[in-house]
């Protein structure tokens, strides 16, 4: 009986380790900032948890704000180990993610990292162009950044002064967290899906239409479902057909 129980425990243990090894590596390129929404995250994980977090790039007093996201508040899910999601300040769109010490996976550009043993020196090996140390005077962290990815190193408070920077010392220090940020307003404006505009049978721009006064317009027809059938791929975002009054 004891042997039988031992075998069952052994098999269970093997299966448990097998399941852990099969966990999918997180690839951040699959998380589309300014396309993914908080509502979608809640549908994926009904136990999505709201948390407070330190903004490593901002002052601890909360006076300075970053308009690109909702400051000092995030959401964590058991589906995304080591990731804290933060939404856009004015919309439901996710505009920022914070990677914590638990994160192990691929950054948006495909570089694999394990944040539990990542140092500033290793970051500069991968990203030599990031070799500029930044810090607000009221922040407790240095950052290596291109203004979309931020790698943070804690400032040693025992040093008499943060300036001049002791780069040799800080290169050996651990990365405490990573922020990846997108400006959702700029993103949506850039990727705005405009309808095709047809004026008197010819394709025109929005600027050309604005030259006309309301009294010059004879009719306006909006096509939705039938737009692709009539105009092909160009009509995928809808079509506005405009006819002007004929001039005598």
PDB file of C-alpha atoms in Angstrom:
ATOM      1  CA  UNK A   1       0.000   0.000   0.000  1.00  0.00           C
ATOM      2  CA  UNK A   2       2.848   2.378   0.912  1.00  0.00           C
ATOM      3  CA  UNK A   3       4.595   1.633  -2.379  1.00  0.00           C
ATOM      4  CA  UNK A   4       1.349   2.293  -4.275  1.00  0.00           C
ATOM      5  CA  UNK A   5       0.906   5.682  -2.560  1.00  0.00           C
ATOM      6  CA  UNK A   6       4.545   6.583  -3.233  1.00  0.00           C
ATOM      7  CA  UNK A   7       4.083   5.886  -6.952  1.00  0.00           C
ATOM      8  CA  UNK A   8       0.926   8.057  -7.094  1.00  0.00           C
ATOM      9  CA  UNK A   9       2.723  10.947  -5.355  1.00  0.00           C
ATOM     10  CA  UNK A  10       5.702  10.580  -7.689  1.00  0.00           C
ATOM     11  CA  UNK A  11       3.499  10.639 -10.808  1.00  0.00           C
ATOM     12  CA  UNK A  12       1.588  13.669  -9.499  1.00  0.00           C
ATOM     13  CA  UNK A  13       4.851  15.513  -8.846  1.00  0.00           C
ATOM     14  CA  UNK A  14       6.144  14.736 -12.349  1.00  0.00           C
ATOM     15  CA  UNK A  15       2.885  15.960 -13.874  1.00  0.00           C
ATOM     16  CA  UNK A  16       3.024  19.142 -11.815  1.00  0.00           C
ATOM     17  CA  UNK A  17       6.535  19.974 -13.008  1.00  0.00           C
ATOM     18  CA  UNK A  18       5.537  19.087 -16.553  1.00  0.00           C
ATOM     19  CA  UNK A  19       2.663  21.567 -16.432  1.00  0.00           C
ATOM     20  CA  UNK A  20       4.951  24.344 -15.211  1.00  0.00           C
ATOM     21  CA  UNK A  21       7.462  23.725 -17.989  1.00  0.00           C
ATOM     22  CA  UNK A  22       4.693  23.975 -20.593  1.00  0.00           C
ATOM     23  CA  UNK A  23       3.598  27.455 -19.505  1.00  0.00           C
ATOM     24  CA  UNK A  24       3.650  29.804 -22.448  1.00  0.00           C
ATOM     25  CA  UNK A  25       6.363  32.458 -22.530  1.00  0.00           C
ATOM     26  CA  UNK A  26       4.791  35.898 -22.400  1.00  0.00           C
ATOM     27  CA  UNK A  27       5.433  37.883 -25.579  1.00  0.00           C
ATOM     28  CA  UNK A  28       4.620  41.553 -25.151  1.00  0.00           C
ATOM     29  CA  UNK A  29       4.251  42.023 -28.911  1.00  0.00           C
ATOM     30  CA  UNK A  30       0.909  40.215 -28.480  1.00  0.00           C
ATOM     31  CA  UNK A  31      -0.315  42.895 -26.042  1.00  0.00           C
ATOM     32  CA  UNK A  32      -1.391  45.815 -28.241  1.00  0.00           C
ATOM     33  CA  UNK A  33      -1.276  49.059 -26.286  1.00  0.00           C
ATOM     34  CA  UNK A  34      -4.051  51.499 -27.236  1.00  0.00           C
ATOM     35  CA  UNK A  35      -6.021  48.601 -28.768  1.00  0.00           C
ATOM     36  CA  UNK A  36      -6.487  46.350 -25.734  1.00  0.00           C
ATOM     37  CA  UNK A  37      -9.109  47.703 -23.308  1.00  0.00           C
ATOM     38  CA  UNK A  38      -9.667  47.321 -19.584  1.00  0.00           C
ATOM     39  CA  UNK A  39     -13.101  45.837 -20.353  1.00  0.00           C
ATOM     40  CA  UNK A  40     -11.467  43.099 -22.449  1.00  0.00           C
ATOM     41  CA  UNK A  41      -9.047  42.309 -19.628  1.00  0.00           C
ATOM     42  CA  UNK A  42     -11.989  41.961 -17.229  1.00  0.00           C
ATOM     43  CA  UNK A  43     -13.673  39.530 -19.629  1.00  0.00           C
ATOM     44  CA  UNK A  44     -10.485  37.442 -19.761  1.00  0.00           C
ATOM     45  CA  UNK A  45     -10.115  37.442 -15.982  1.00  0.00           C
ATOM     46  CA  UNK A  46     -13.175  38.167 -13.834  1.00  0.00           C
ATOM     47  CA  UNK A  47     -10.850  38.370 -10.803  1.00  0.00           C
ATOM     48  CA  UNK A  48      -8.784  41.202 -12.276  1.00  0.00           C
ATOM     49  CA  UNK A  49      -7.451  43.104  -9.267  1.00  0.00           C
ATOM     50  CA  UNK A  50      -6.949  46.860  -8.920  1.00  0.00           C
ATOM     51  CA  UNK A  51      -3.681  47.850  -7.219  1.00  0.00           C
ATOM     52  CA  UNK A  52      -1.737  50.954  -6.288  1.00  0.00           C
ATOM     53  CA  UNK A  53       1.794  51.322  -7.605  1.00  0.00           C
ATOM     54  CA  UNK A  54       4.737  53.706  -7.438  1.00  0.00           C
ATOM     55  CA  UNK A  55       5.347  55.780 -10.555  1.00  0.00           C
ATOM     56  CA  UNK A  56       9.116  55.438 -10.804  1.00  0.00           C
ATOM     57  CA  UNK A  57       9.454  58.332 -13.238  1.00  0.00           C
ATOM     58  CA  UNK A  58       7.405  60.784 -11.142  1.00  0.00           C
ATOM     59  CA  UNK A  59       7.673  62.590  -7.822  1.00  0.00           C
ATOM     60  CA  UNK A  60       6.509  60.637  -4.792  1.00  0.00           C
ATOM     61  CA  UNK A  61       4.261  63.540  -3.681  1.00  0.00           C
ATOM     62  CA  UNK A  62       1.917  62.950  -6.629  1.00  0.00           C
ATOM     63  CA  UNK A  63       2.010  66.590  -7.755  1.00  0.00           C
ATOM     64  CA  UNK A  64       3.555  65.897 -11.182  1.00  0.00           C
ATOM     65  CA  UNK A  65       1.334  63.823 -13.500  1.00  0.00           C
ATOM     66  CA  UNK A  66       1.906  61.945 -16.750  1.00  0.00           C
ATOM     67  CA  UNK A  67      -1.071  62.631 -19.041  1.00  0.00           C
ATOM     68  CA  UNK A  68      -0.559  59.461 -21.078  1.00  0.00           C
ATOM     69  CA  UNK A  69      -2.060  57.139 -18.443  1.00  0.00           C
ATOM     70  CA  UNK A  70      -3.958  56.938 -15.168  1.00  0.00           C
ATOM     71  CA  UNK A  71      -1.228  57.574 -12.617  1.00  0.00           C
ATOM     72  CA  UNK A  72      -0.478  55.322  -9.622  1.00  0.00           C
ATOM     73  CA  UNK A  73      -3.285  52.848 -10.340  1.00  0.00           C
ATOM     74  CA  UNK A  74      -3.042  49.564 -12.181  1.00  0.00           C
ATOM     75  CA  UNK A  75      -4.589  46.115 -12.679  1.00  0.00           C
ATOM     76  CA  UNK A  76      -3.074  42.663 -12.279  1.00  0.00           C
ATOM     77  CA  UNK A  77      -4.235  39.317 -13.653  1.00  0.00           C
ATOM     78  CA  UNK A  78      -3.195  35.742 -12.932  1.00  0.00           C
ATOM     79  CA  UNK A  79      -3.051  35.295 -16.712  1.00  0.00           C
ATOM     80  CA  UNK A  80      -0.111  37.711 -17.065  1.00  0.00           C
ATOM     81  CA  UNK A  81       2.547  37.010 -14.470  1.00  0.00           C
ATOM     82  CA  UNK A  82       4.742  40.017 -13.657  1.00  0.00           C
ATOM     83  CA  UNK A  83       2.629  42.563 -15.562  1.00  0.00           C
ATOM     84  CA  UNK A  84       0.605  45.483 -14.197  1.00  0.00           C
ATOM     85  CA  UNK A  85      -1.761  47.087 -16.709  1.00  0.00           C
ATOM     86  CA  UNK A  86      -2.566  50.797 -16.617  1.00  0.00           C
ATOM     87  CA  UNK A  87      -5.285  52.432 -18.655  1.00  0.00           C
ATOM     88  CA  UNK A  88      -5.377  55.695 -20.567  1.00  0.00           C
ATOM     89  CA  UNK A  89      -6.360  58.682 -18.432  1.00  0.00           C
ATOM     90  CA  UNK A  90      -9.472  59.521 -20.484  1.00  0.00           C
ATOM     91  CA  UNK A  91     -10.520  56.242 -22.114  1.00  0.00           C
ATOM     92  CA  UNK A  92     -10.803  52.495 -21.422  1.00  0.00           C
ATOM     93  CA  UNK A  93      -7.710  51.754 -23.529  1.00  0.00           C
ATOM     94  CA  UNK A  94      -4.622  50.196 -21.930  1.00  0.00           C
ATOM     95  CA  UNK A  95      -1.797  52.676 -22.554  1.00  0.00           C
ATOM     96  CA  UNK A  96       0.936  51.437 -20.208  1.00  0.00           C
ATOM     97  CA  UNK A  97       2.293  48.226 -18.710  1.00  0.00           C
ATOM     98  CA  UNK A  98       4.662  47.903 -15.756  1.00  0.00           C
ATOM     99  CA  UNK A  99       6.901  44.840 -15.672  1.00  0.00           C
ATOM    100  CA  UNK A 100       7.819  43.675 -12.170  1.00  0.00           C
ATOM    101  CA  UNK A 101      10.538  41.378 -10.811  1.00  0.00           C
ATOM    102  CA  UNK A 102       8.294  38.366 -11.574  1.00  0.00           C
ATOM    103  CA  UNK A 103       8.320  39.013 -15.310  1.00  0.00           C
ATOM    104  CA  UNK A 104      10.092  36.580 -17.601  1.00  0.00           C
ATOM    105  CA  UNK A 105       9.401  36.838 -21.321  1.00  0.00           C
ATOM    106  CA  UNK A 106       9.954  38.761 -24.542  1.00  0.00           C
ATOM    107  CA  UNK A 107       9.832  42.530 -24.882  1.00  0.00           C
ATOM    108  CA  UNK A 108       7.880  44.011 -27.836  1.00  0.00           C
ATOM    109  CA  UNK A 109      11.014  43.864 -30.032  1.00  0.00           C
ATOM    110  CA  UNK A 110      11.548  40.159 -29.272  1.00  0.00           C
ATOM    111  CA  UNK A 111      14.399  40.501 -26.742  1.00  0.00           C
ATOM    112  CA  UNK A 112      14.028  37.929 -23.963  1.00  0.00           C
ATOM    113  CA  UNK A 113      14.536  39.141 -20.388  1.00  0.00           C
ATOM    114  CA  UNK A 114      14.314  37.714 -16.896  1.00  0.00           C
ATOM    115  CA  UNK A 115      13.695  40.689 -14.627  1.00  0.00           C
ATOM    116  CA  UNK A 116      14.704  38.754 -11.515  1.00  0.00           C
ATOM    117  CA  UNK A 117      18.383  38.973 -12.515  1.00  0.00           C
ATOM    118  CA  UNK A 118      18.506  41.923 -14.917  1.00  0.00           C
ATOM    119  CA  UNK A 119      21.082  44.710 -14.439  1.00  0.00           C
ATOM    120  CA  UNK A 120      21.583  48.082 -16.107  1.00  0.00           C
ATOM    121  CA  UNK A 121      24.733  46.754 -17.754  1.00  0.00           C
ATOM    122  CA  UNK A 122      22.766  43.964 -19.454  1.00  0.00           C
ATOM    123  CA  UNK A 123      20.217  46.500 -20.723  1.00  0.00           C
ATOM    124  CA  UNK A 124      22.900  48.662 -22.318  1.00  0.00           C
ATOM    125  CA  UNK A 125      24.327  45.569 -24.011  1.00  0.00           C
ATOM    126  CA  UNK A 126      20.928  45.031 -25.650  1.00  0.00           C
ATOM    127  CA  UNK A 127      20.112  48.728 -26.119  1.00  0.00           C
ATOM    128  CA  UNK A 128      23.360  50.762 -26.475  1.00  0.00           C
ATOM    129  CA  UNK A 129      21.402  53.823 -27.674  1.00  0.00           C
ATOM    130  CA  UNK A 130      19.760  54.051 -24.223  1.00  0.00           C
ATOM    131  CA  UNK A 131      23.064  55.157 -22.686  1.00  0.00           C
ATOM    132  CA  UNK A 132      21.656  58.360 -21.149  1.00  0.00           C
ATOM    133  CA  UNK A 133      20.704  58.350 -17.477  1.00  0.00           C
ATOM    134  CA  UNK A 134      17.566  60.340 -16.657  1.00  0.00           C
ATOM    135  CA  UNK A 135      15.917  61.283 -13.393  1.00  0.00           C
ATOM    136  CA  UNK A 136      13.546  63.945 -12.108  1.00  0.00           C
ATOM    137  CA  UNK A 137      14.997  65.735  -9.118  1.00  0.00           C
ATOM    138  CA  UNK A 138      12.175  64.385  -6.950  1.00  0.00           C
ATOM    139  CA  UNK A 139      12.271  60.794  -8.229  1.00  0.00           C
ATOM    140  CA  UNK A 140      13.923  57.903  -6.403  1.00  0.00           C
ATOM    141  CA  UNK A 141      15.021  56.198  -9.627  1.00  0.00           C
ATOM    142  CA  UNK A 142      17.346  56.588 -12.572  1.00  0.00           C
ATOM    143  CA  UNK A 143      15.930  55.536 -15.940  1.00  0.00           C
ATOM    144  CA  UNK A 144      17.409  54.339 -19.203  1.00  0.00           C
ATOM    145  CA  UNK A 145      14.825  55.211 -21.826  1.00  0.00           C
ATOM    146  CA  UNK A 146      13.813  56.065 -25.379  1.00  0.00           C
ATOM    147  CA  UNK A 147      10.571  57.651 -24.048  1.00  0.00           C
ATOM    148  CA  UNK A 148       8.522  54.526 -24.814  1.00  0.00           C
ATOM    149  CA  UNK A 149      10.461  51.926 -22.774  1.00  0.00           C
ATOM    150  CA  UNK A 150      11.829  52.878 -19.348  1.00  0.00           C
ATOM    151  CA  UNK A 151      14.281  50.696 -17.390  1.00  0.00           C
ATOM    152  CA  UNK A 152      14.535  51.809 -13.749  1.00  0.00           C
ATOM    153  CA  UNK A 153      17.398  51.575 -11.268  1.00  0.00           C
ATOM    154  CA  UNK A 154      16.860  52.672  -7.644  1.00  0.00           C
ATOM    155  CA  UNK A 155      18.944  55.656  -6.524  1.00  0.00           C
ATOM    156  CA  UNK A 156      21.263  54.809  -3.652  1.00  0.00           C
ATOM    157  CA  UNK A 157      20.186  57.212  -0.900  1.00  0.00           C
ATOM    158  CA  UNK A 158      23.384  56.601   1.097  1.00  0.00           C
ATOM    159  CA  UNK A 159      25.430  58.425  -1.524  1.00  0.00           C
ATOM    160  CA  UNK A 160      26.053  62.073  -0.617  1.00  0.00           C
ATOM    161  CA  UNK A 161      24.856  63.352  -3.993  1.00  0.00           C
ATOM    162  CA  UNK A 162      23.264  61.868  -7.083  1.00  0.00           C
ATOM    163  CA  UNK A 163      25.348  64.197  -9.253  1.00  0.00           C
ATOM    164  CA  UNK A 164      27.749  63.558 -10.828  1.00  0.00           C
ATOM    165  CA  UNK A 165      26.368  60.120 -11.656  1.00  0.00           C
ATOM    166  CA  UNK A 166      28.467  57.188 -10.466  1.00  0.00           C
ATOM    167  CA  UNK A 167      27.882  55.240 -13.689  1.00  0.00           C
ATOM    168  CA  UNK A 168      30.298  52.434 -12.813  1.00  0.00           C
ATOM    169  CA  UNK A 169      28.289  51.751  -9.645  1.00  0.00           C
ATOM    170  CA  UNK A 170      24.829  51.988 -11.224  1.00  0.00           C
ATOM    171  CA  UNK A 171      25.705  49.726 -14.159  1.00  0.00           C
ATOM    172  CA  UNK A 172      25.938  46.842 -11.702  1.00  0.00           C
ATOM    173  CA  UNK A 173      22.599  47.625 -10.042  1.00  0.00           C
ATOM    174  CA  UNK A 174      19.413  45.644 -10.603  1.00  0.00           C
ATOM    175  CA  UNK A 175      16.605  46.850 -12.827  1.00  0.00           C
ATOM    176  CA  UNK A 176      13.714  47.352 -10.389  1.00  0.00           C
ATOM    177  CA  UNK A 177      10.970  47.680 -12.993  1.00  0.00           C
ATOM    178  CA  UNK A 178      10.215  48.440 -16.625  1.00  0.00           C
ATOM    179  CA  UNK A 179       7.518  50.735 -18.016  1.00  0.00           C
ATOM    180  CA  UNK A 180       6.276  50.470 -21.593  1.00  0.00           C
ATOM    181  CA  UNK A 181       4.088  53.439 -22.543  1.00  0.00           C
ATOM    182  CA  UNK A 182       2.068  54.594 -25.539  1.00  0.00           C
ATOM    183  CA  UNK A 183       0.213  57.856 -26.157  1.00  0.00           C
ATOM    184  CA  UNK A 184      -3.278  56.620 -27.071  1.00  0.00           C
ATOM    185  CA  UNK A 185      -4.477  59.994 -28.344  1.00  0.00           C
ATOM    186  CA  UNK A 186      -1.631  60.191 -30.864  1.00  0.00           C
ATOM    187  CA  UNK A 187      -2.098  56.507 -31.719  1.00  0.00           C
ATOM    188  CA  UNK A 188      -5.834  56.800 -32.443  1.00  0.00           C
ATOM    189  CA  UNK A 189      -5.364  59.973 -34.479  1.00  0.00           C
ATOM    190  CA  UNK A 190      -2.628  58.342 -36.539  1.00  0.00           C
ATOM    191  CA  UNK A 191      -4.683  55.178 -37.089  1.00  0.00           C
ATOM    192  CA  UNK A 192      -8.027  56.872 -37.508  1.00  0.00           C
ATOM    193  CA  UNK A 193     -10.158  55.037 -40.064  1.00  0.00           C
ATOM    194  CA  UNK A 194     -11.534  57.644 -42.419  1.00  0.00           C
ATOM    195  CA  UNK A 195     -14.288  56.807 -44.932  1.00  0.00           C
ATOM    196  CA  UNK A 196     -13.712  57.085 -48.668  1.00  0.00           C
ATOM    197  CA  UNK A 197     -15.099  60.361 -50.048  1.00  0.00           C
ATOM    198  CA  UNK A 198     -16.472  60.470 -53.596  1.00  0.00           C
ATOM    199  CA  UNK A 199     -17.320  63.882 -55.055  1.00  0.00           C
ATOM    200  CA  UNK A 200     -19.224  63.865 -58.334  1.00  0.00           C
ATOM    201  CA  UNK A 201     -17.876  60.404 -59.100  1.00  0.00           C
ATOM    202  CA  UNK A 202     -14.234  61.138 -58.202  1.00  0.00           C
ATOM    203  CA  UNK A 203     -12.233  60.262 -55.084  1.00  0.00           C
ATOM    204  CA  UNK A 204     -11.263  63.384 -53.113  1.00  0.00           C
ATOM    205  CA  UNK A 205      -9.795  64.329 -49.752  1.00  0.00           C
ATOM    206  CA  UNK A 206     -11.599  65.784 -46.758  1.00  0.00           C
ATOM    207  CA  UNK A 207      -9.816  69.090 -47.342  1.00  0.00           C
ATOM    208  CA  UNK A 208     -11.321  69.401 -50.834  1.00  0.00           C
ATOM    209  CA  UNK A 209     -14.843  68.908 -49.462  1.00  0.00           C
ATOM    210  CA  UNK A 210     -14.358  71.676 -46.928  1.00  0.00           C
ATOM    211  CA  UNK A 211     -14.077  74.177 -49.784  1.00  0.00           C
ATOM    212  CA  UNK A 212     -17.800  73.776 -50.522  1.00  0.00           C
ATOM    213  CA  UNK A 213     -20.647  75.560 -48.789  1.00  0.00           C
ATOM    214  CA  UNK A 214     -23.817  73.676 -47.702  1.00  0.00           C
ATOM    215  CA  UNK A 215     -25.860  75.434 -50.399  1.00  0.00           C
ATOM    216  CA  UNK A 216     -23.522  73.976 -53.076  1.00  0.00           C
ATOM    217  CA  UNK A 217     -24.450  70.388 -52.152  1.00  0.00           C
ATOM    218  CA  UNK A 218     -27.278  68.609 -53.952  1.00  0.00           C
ATOM    219  CA  UNK A 219     -27.119  65.248 -52.137  1.00  0.00           C
ATOM    220  CA  UNK A 220     -25.068  63.162 -49.692  1.00  0.00           C
ATOM    221  CA  UNK A 221     -25.246  59.354 -49.638  1.00  0.00           C
ATOM    222  CA  UNK A 222     -23.566  57.224 -46.953  1.00  0.00           C
ATOM    223  CA  UNK A 223     -22.695  53.624 -47.868  1.00  0.00           C
ATOM    224  CA  UNK A 224     -21.809  51.037 -45.224  1.00  0.00           C
ATOM    225  CA  UNK A 225     -22.542  47.374 -46.018  1.00  0.00           C
ATOM    226  CA  UNK A 226     -22.531  47.920 -49.782  1.00  0.00           C
ATOM    227  CA  UNK A 227     -19.384  50.090 -49.801  1.00  0.00           C
ATOM    228  CA  UNK A 228     -16.895  47.250 -50.428  1.00  0.00           C
ATOM    229  CA  UNK A 229     -19.155  45.698 -53.083  1.00  0.00           C
ATOM    230  CA  UNK A 230     -19.184  48.978 -54.997  1.00  0.00           C
ATOM    231  CA  UNK A 231     -15.688  50.365 -54.322  1.00  0.00           C
ATOM    232  CA  UNK A 232     -13.632  47.333 -53.313  1.00  0.00           C
ATOM    233  CA  UNK A 233     -11.066  47.442 -50.480  1.00  0.00           C
ATOM    234  CA  UNK A 234     -11.045  51.250 -50.541  1.00  0.00           C
ATOM    235  CA  UNK A 235     -14.579  51.212 -49.199  1.00  0.00           C
ATOM    236  CA  UNK A 236     -13.844  49.050 -46.111  1.00  0.00           C
ATOM    237  CA  UNK A 237     -14.316  52.034 -43.764  1.00  0.00           C
ATOM    238  CA  UNK A 238     -17.475  53.205 -45.492  1.00  0.00           C
ATOM    239  CA  UNK A 239     -18.068  55.638 -48.355  1.00  0.00           C
ATOM    240  CA  UNK A 240     -19.595  59.100 -48.531  1.00  0.00           C
ATOM    241  CA  UNK A 241     -20.916  60.004 -51.965  1.00  0.00           C
ATOM    242  CA  UNK A 242     -21.465  63.717 -52.551  1.00  0.00           C
ATOM    243  CA  UNK A 243     -23.043  65.435 -55.523  1.00  0.00           C
ATOM    244  CA  UNK A 244     -22.865  69.163 -56.004  1.00  0.00           C
ATOM    245  CA  UNK A 245     -25.435  71.322 -57.715  1.00  0.00           C
ATOM    246  CA  UNK A 246     -24.705  71.985 -61.371  1.00  0.00           C
ATOM    247  CA  UNK A 247     -23.679  75.533 -62.149  1.00  0.00           C
ATOM    248  CA  UNK A 248     -25.686  77.396 -64.773  1.00  0.00           C
TER     249      UNK A 248
END
